[in-house]
Amino acid sequence: MVSKLSDFAIQFRAVLDTHSSSIGLPHFYNFPRNCCEGVSVYFAFYTMQMFPSVNVEVVHSRNSDDEHHYWVEIDGLIFDLTADQFDECNAPIIAQASSPLENVFPICERSFASIAMCAYDAIDDEQKELVYKSIRIILNI
């Protein structure tokens, strides 16, 4: 299962690398910088739908400078598709037990994927649906 999850994460990240400017999420013109919440929410939501037997959570963290970061944990493994926006990482983190960012960004909240999607307020519900559909088309799922 980890192999399938990793393959999906790599595919999802590749879609973002190629189509970030046309997806319609805030800050995606500067991908992966400042895109962690949107990426994590949508990646978690798609993962939950495609792999219903796994536990998918969106993790929200905050450092001492009040900077926020988000990533996804799937059955306890870290999937941080925007980790490479930070100097500590030179690539996304996919299916790892730990992250070099854990000490920089202590966890302050965990949410199930569906709850994180409902709570995501950077865009309205109509735009959420449009983004969902456009990513789904690009992923061909």
PDB file of N, CA, C and O in Angstrom, residues 101-139:
ATOM      1  N   LEU A 101      11.470  19.066   9.198  1.00  0.00           N
ATOM      2  CA  LEU A 101      10.680  20.247   9.574  1.00  0.00           C
ATOM      3  C   LEU A 101       9.943  20.078  10.900  1.00  0.00           C
ATOM      4  O   LEU A 101       9.402  21.043  11.435  1.00  0.00           O
ATOM      5  N   GLU A 102       9.910  18.878  11.439  1.00  0.00           N
ATOM      6  CA  GLU A 102       9.171  18.632  12.682  1.00  0.00           C
ATOM      7  C   GLU A 102       9.683  19.484  13.837  1.00  0.00           C
ATOM      8  O   GLU A 102       8.893  19.921  14.672  1.00  0.00           O
ATOM      9  N   ASN A 103      10.992  19.724  13.880  1.00  0.00           N
ATOM     10  CA  ASN A 103      11.550  20.550  14.955  1.00  0.00           C
ATOM     11  C   ASN A 103      11.348  22.032  14.692  1.00  0.00           C
ATOM     12  O   ASN A 103      11.311  22.833  15.618  1.00  0.00           O
ATOM     13  N   VAL A 104      11.221  22.409  13.430  1.00  0.00           N
ATOM     14  CA  VAL A 104      11.023  23.813  13.057  1.00  0.00           C
ATOM     15  C   VAL A 104       9.556  24.214  13.228  1.00  0.00           C
ATOM     16  O   VAL A 104       9.251  25.321  13.657  1.00  0.00           O
ATOM     17  N   PHE A 105       8.659  23.285  12.901  1.00  0.00           N
ATOM     18  CA  PHE A 105       7.215  23.546  12.940  1.00  0.00           C
ATOM     19  C   PHE A 105       6.522  22.525  13.849  1.00  0.00           C
ATOM     20  O   PHE A 105       6.082  21.474  13.386  1.00  0.00           O
ATOM     21  N   PRO A 106       6.394  22.833  15.135  1.00  0.00           N
ATOM     22  CA  PRO A 106       5.681  21.916  16.031  1.00  0.00           C
ATOM     23  C   PRO A 106       4.196  21.813  15.653  1.00  0.00           C
ATOM     24  O   PRO A 106       3.569  22.793  15.252  1.00  0.00           O
ATOM     25  N   ILE A 107       3.668  20.629  15.792  1.00  0.00           N
ATOM     26  CA  ILE A 107       2.261  20.361  15.449  1.00  0.00           C
ATOM     27  C   ILE A 107       1.339  21.078  16.435  1.00  0.00           C
ATOM     28  O   ILE A 107       1.533  21.016  17.635  1.00  0.00           O
ATOM     29  N   CYS A 108       0.329  21.745  15.879  1.00  0.00           N
ATOM     30  CA  CYS A 108      -0.672  22.374  16.745  1.00  0.00           C
ATOM     31  C   CYS A 108      -2.072  21.811  16.508  1.00  0.00           C
ATOM     32  O   CYS A 108      -2.944  21.997  17.345  1.00  0.00           O
ATOM     33  N   GLU A 109      -2.286  21.100  15.385  1.00  0.00           N
ATOM     34  CA  GLU A 109      -3.624  20.563  15.114  1.00  0.00           C
ATOM     35  C   GLU A 109      -3.556  19.478  14.048  1.00  0.00           C
ATOM     36  O   GLU A 109      -2.751  19.541  13.125  1.00  0.00           O
ATOM     37  N   ARG A 110      -4.442  18.491  14.184  1.00  0.00           N
ATOM     38  CA  ARG A 110      -4.621  17.443  13.182  1.00  0.00           C
ATOM     39  C   ARG A 110      -6.101  17.399  12.824  1.00  0.00           C
ATOM     40  O   ARG A 110      -6.941  17.510  13.701  1.00  0.00           O
ATOM     41  N   SER A 111      -6.392  17.210  11.536  1.00  0.00           N
ATOM     42  CA  SER A 111      -7.785  17.118  11.093  1.00  0.00           C
ATOM     43  C   SER A 111      -7.913  15.992  10.085  1.00  0.00           C
ATOM     44  O   SER A 111      -7.034  15.805   9.240  1.00  0.00           O
ATOM     45  N   PHE A 112      -9.016  15.267  10.148  1.00  0.00           N
ATOM     46  CA  PHE A 112      -9.299  14.290   9.109  1.00  0.00           C
ATOM     47  C   PHE A 112      -9.466  15.031   7.788  1.00  0.00           C
ATOM     48  O   PHE A 112      -9.877  16.195   7.762  1.00  0.00           O
ATOM     49  N   ALA A 113      -9.182  14.359   6.690  1.00  0.00           N
ATOM     50  CA  ALA A 113      -9.180  14.989   5.372  1.00  0.00           C
ATOM     51  C   ALA A 113     -10.500  15.693   5.057  1.00  0.00           C
ATOM     52  O   ALA A 113     -10.513  16.828   4.570  1.00  0.00           O
ATOM     53  N   SER A 114     -11.617  15.045   5.338  1.00  0.00           N
ATOM     54  CA  SER A 114     -12.914  15.648   5.005  1.00  0.00           C
ATOM     55  C   SER A 114     -13.182  16.897   5.847  1.00  0.00           C
ATOM     56  O   SER A 114     -13.728  17.882   5.346  1.00  0.00           O
ATOM     57  N   ILE A 115     -12.765  16.875   7.097  1.00  0.00           N
ATOM     58  CA  ILE A 115     -12.942  18.048   7.964  1.00  0.00           C
ATOM     59  C   ILE A 115     -12.034  19.186   7.504  1.00  0.00           C
ATOM     60  O   ILE A 115     -12.448  20.349   7.474  1.00  0.00           O
ATOM     61  N   ALA A 116     -10.811  18.852   7.125  1.00  0.00           N
ATOM     62  CA  ALA A 116      -9.881  19.874   6.633  1.00  0.00           C
ATOM     63  C   ALA A 116     -10.421  20.547   5.379  1.00  0.00           C
ATOM     64  O   ALA A 116     -10.306  21.761   5.211  1.00  0.00           O
ATOM     65  N   MET A 117     -11.028  19.761   4.486  1.00  0.00           N
ATOM     66  CA  MET A 117     -11.609  20.332   3.264  1.00  0.00           C
ATOM     67  C   MET A 117     -12.749  21.291   3.615  1.00  0.00           C
ATOM     68  O   MET A 117     -12.829  22.393   3.068  1.00  0.00           O
ATOM     69  N   CYS A 118     -13.606  20.892   4.516  1.00  0.00           N
ATOM     70  CA  CYS A 118     -14.719  21.767   4.920  1.00  0.00           C
ATOM     71  C   CYS A 118     -14.219  23.051   5.572  1.00  0.00           C
ATOM     72  O   CYS A 118     -14.784  24.119   5.366  1.00  0.00           O
ATOM     73  N   ALA A 119     -13.145  22.944   6.340  1.00  0.00           N
ATOM     74  CA  ALA A 119     -12.620  24.097   7.069  1.00  0.00           C
ATOM     75  C   ALA A 119     -11.749  25.007   6.202  1.00  0.00           C
ATOM     76  O   ALA A 119     -11.489  26.151   6.578  1.00  0.00           O
ATOM     77  N   TYR A 120     -11.303  24.521   5.063  1.00  0.00           N
ATOM     78  CA  TYR A 120     -10.406  25.300   4.196  1.00  0.00           C
ATOM     79  C   TYR A 120     -11.157  26.522   3.688  1.00  0.00           C
ATOM     80  O   TYR A 120     -12.107  26.424   2.907  1.00  0.00           O
ATOM     81  N   ASP A 121     -10.745  27.700   4.134  1.00  0.00           N
ATOM     82  CA  ASP A 121     -11.505  28.912   3.827  1.00  0.00           C
ATOM     83  C   ASP A 121     -10.749  29.909   2.947  1.00  0.00           C
ATOM     84  O   ASP A 121     -11.158  31.061   2.823  1.00  0.00           O
ATOM     85  N   ALA A 122      -9.686  29.464   2.301  1.00  0.00           N
ATOM     86  CA  ALA A 122      -8.959  30.364   1.401  1.00  0.00           C
ATOM     87  C   ALA A 122      -9.764  30.665   0.142  1.00  0.00           C
ATOM     88  O   ALA A 122      -9.533  31.673  -0.520  1.00  0.00           O
ATOM     89  N   ILE A 123     -10.709  29.782  -0.166  1.00  0.00           N
ATOM     90  CA  ILE A 123     -11.603  29.979  -1.308  1.00  0.00           C
ATOM     91  C   ILE A 123     -13.014  29.568  -0.892  1.00  0.00           C
ATOM     92  O   ILE A 123     -13.191  28.819   0.066  1.00  0.00           O
ATOM     93  N   ASP A 124     -14.014  30.046  -1.622  1.00  0.00           N
ATOM     94  CA  ASP A 124     -15.394  29.695  -1.288  1.00  0.00           C
ATOM     95  C   ASP A 124     -15.737  28.303  -1.816  1.00  0.00           C
ATOM     96  O   ASP A 124     -14.973  27.688  -2.559  1.00  0.00           O
ATOM     97  N   ASP A 125     -16.899  27.796  -1.425  1.00  0.00           N
ATOM     98  CA  ASP A 125     -17.293  26.431  -1.766  1.00  0.00           C
ATOM     99  C   ASP A 125     -17.403  26.199  -3.272  1.00  0.00           C
ATOM    100  O   ASP A 125     -17.048  25.129  -3.769  1.00  0.00           O
ATOM    101  N   GLU A 126     -17.878  27.188  -4.001  1.00  0.00           N
ATOM    102  CA  GLU A 126     -17.991  27.050  -5.451  1.00  0.00           C
ATOM    103  C   GLU A 126     -16.608  26.895  -6.086  1.00  0.00           C
ATOM    104  O   GLU A 126     -16.393  26.043  -6.956  1.00  0.00           O
ATOM    105  N   GLN A 127     -15.656  27.708  -5.621  1.00  0.00           N
ATOM    106  CA  GLN A 127     -14.287  27.616  -6.138  1.00  0.00           C
ATOM    107  C   GLN A 127     -13.642  26.290  -5.725  1.00  0.00           C
ATOM    108  O   GLN A 127     -12.898  25.693  -6.502  1.00  0.00           O
ATOM    109  N   LYS A 128     -13.932  25.816  -4.516  1.00  0.00           N
ATOM    110  CA  LYS A 128     -13.412  24.509  -4.073  1.00  0.00           C
ATOM    111  C   LYS A 128     -13.829  23.417  -5.046  1.00  0.00           C
ATOM    112  O   LYS A 128     -13.030  22.560  -5.423  1.00  0.00           O
ATOM    113  N   GLU A 129     -15.089  23.452  -5.453  1.00  0.00           N
ATOM    114  CA  GLU A 129     -15.612  22.444  -6.380  1.00  0.00           C
ATOM    115  C   GLU A 129     -14.940  22.553  -7.745  1.00  0.00           C
ATOM    116  O   GLU A 129     -14.596  21.539  -8.366  1.00  0.00           O
ATOM    117  N   LEU A 130     -14.722  23.773  -8.222  1.00  0.00           N
ATOM    118  CA  LEU A 130     -14.044  23.965  -9.509  1.00  0.00           C
ATOM    119  C   LEU A 130     -12.607  23.450  -9.460  1.00  0.00           C
ATOM    120  O   LEU A 130     -12.136  22.797 -10.390  1.00  0.00           O
ATOM    121  N   VAL A 131     -11.910  23.744  -8.376  1.00  0.00           N
ATOM    122  CA  VAL A 131     -10.536  23.267  -8.210  1.00  0.00           C
ATOM    123  C   VAL A 131     -10.517  21.749  -8.145  1.00  0.00           C
ATOM    124  O   VAL A 131      -9.701  21.088  -8.793  1.00  0.00           O
ATOM    125  N   TYR A 132     -11.446  21.187  -7.367  1.00  0.00           N
ATOM    126  CA  TYR A 132     -11.550  19.728  -7.243  1.00  0.00           C
ATOM    127  C   TYR A 132     -11.721  19.084  -8.626  1.00  0.00           C
ATOM    128  O   TYR A 132     -11.012  18.139  -8.974  1.00  0.00           O
ATOM    129  N   LYS A 133     -12.632  19.613  -9.420  1.00  0.00           N
ATOM    130  CA  LYS A 133     -12.887  19.070 -10.746  1.00  0.00           C
ATOM    131  C   LYS A 133     -11.674  19.235 -11.670  1.00  0.00           C
ATOM    132  O   LYS A 133     -11.337  18.328 -12.432  1.00  0.00           O
ATOM    133  N   SER A 134     -11.019  20.384 -11.614  1.00  0.00           N
ATOM    134  CA  SER A 134      -9.887  20.604 -12.513  1.00  0.00           C
ATOM    135  C   SER A 134      -8.706  19.678 -12.151  1.00  0.00           C
ATOM    136  O   SER A 134      -8.066  19.119 -13.057  1.00  0.00           O
ATOM    137  N   ILE A 135      -8.443  19.481 -10.878  1.00  0.00           N
ATOM    138  CA  ILE A 135      -7.373  18.560 -10.493  1.00  0.00           C
ATOM    139  C   ILE A 135      -7.742  17.136 -10.898  1.00  0.00           C
ATOM    140  O   ILE A 135      -6.903  16.387 -11.397  1.00  0.00           O
ATOM    141  N   ARG A 136      -8.989  16.780 -10.706  1.00  0.00           N
ATOM    142  CA  ARG A 136      -9.443  15.440 -11.067  1.00  0.00           C
ATOM    143  C   ARG A 136      -9.257  15.176 -12.568  1.00  0.00           C
ATOM    144  O   ARG A 136      -8.806  14.103 -12.970  1.00  0.00           O
ATOM    145  N   ILE A 137      -9.563  16.162 -13.385  1.00  0.00           N
ATOM    146  CA  ILE A 137      -9.381  16.025 -14.825  1.00  0.00           C
ATOM    147  C   ILE A 137      -7.907  15.879 -15.171  1.00  0.00           C
ATOM    148  O   ILE A 137      -7.515  15.005 -15.945  1.00  0.00           O
ATOM    149  N   ILE A 138      -7.062  16.718 -14.562  1.00  0.00           N
ATOM    150  CA  ILE A 138      -5.634  16.659 -14.841  1.00  0.00           C
ATOM    151  C   ILE A 138      -5.048  15.308 -14.392  1.00  0.00           C
ATOM    152  O   ILE A 138      -4.224  14.716 -15.087  1.00  0.00           O
ATOM    153  N   LEU A 139      -5.505  14.808 -13.249  1.00  0.00           N
ATOM    154  CA  LEU A 139      -5.025  13.514 -12.746  1.00  0.00           C
ATOM    155  C   LEU A 139      -5.586  12.338 -13.551  1.00  0.00           C
ATOM    156  O   LEU A 139      -5.109  11.223 -13.433  1.00  0.00           O
TER     157      LEU A 139
END
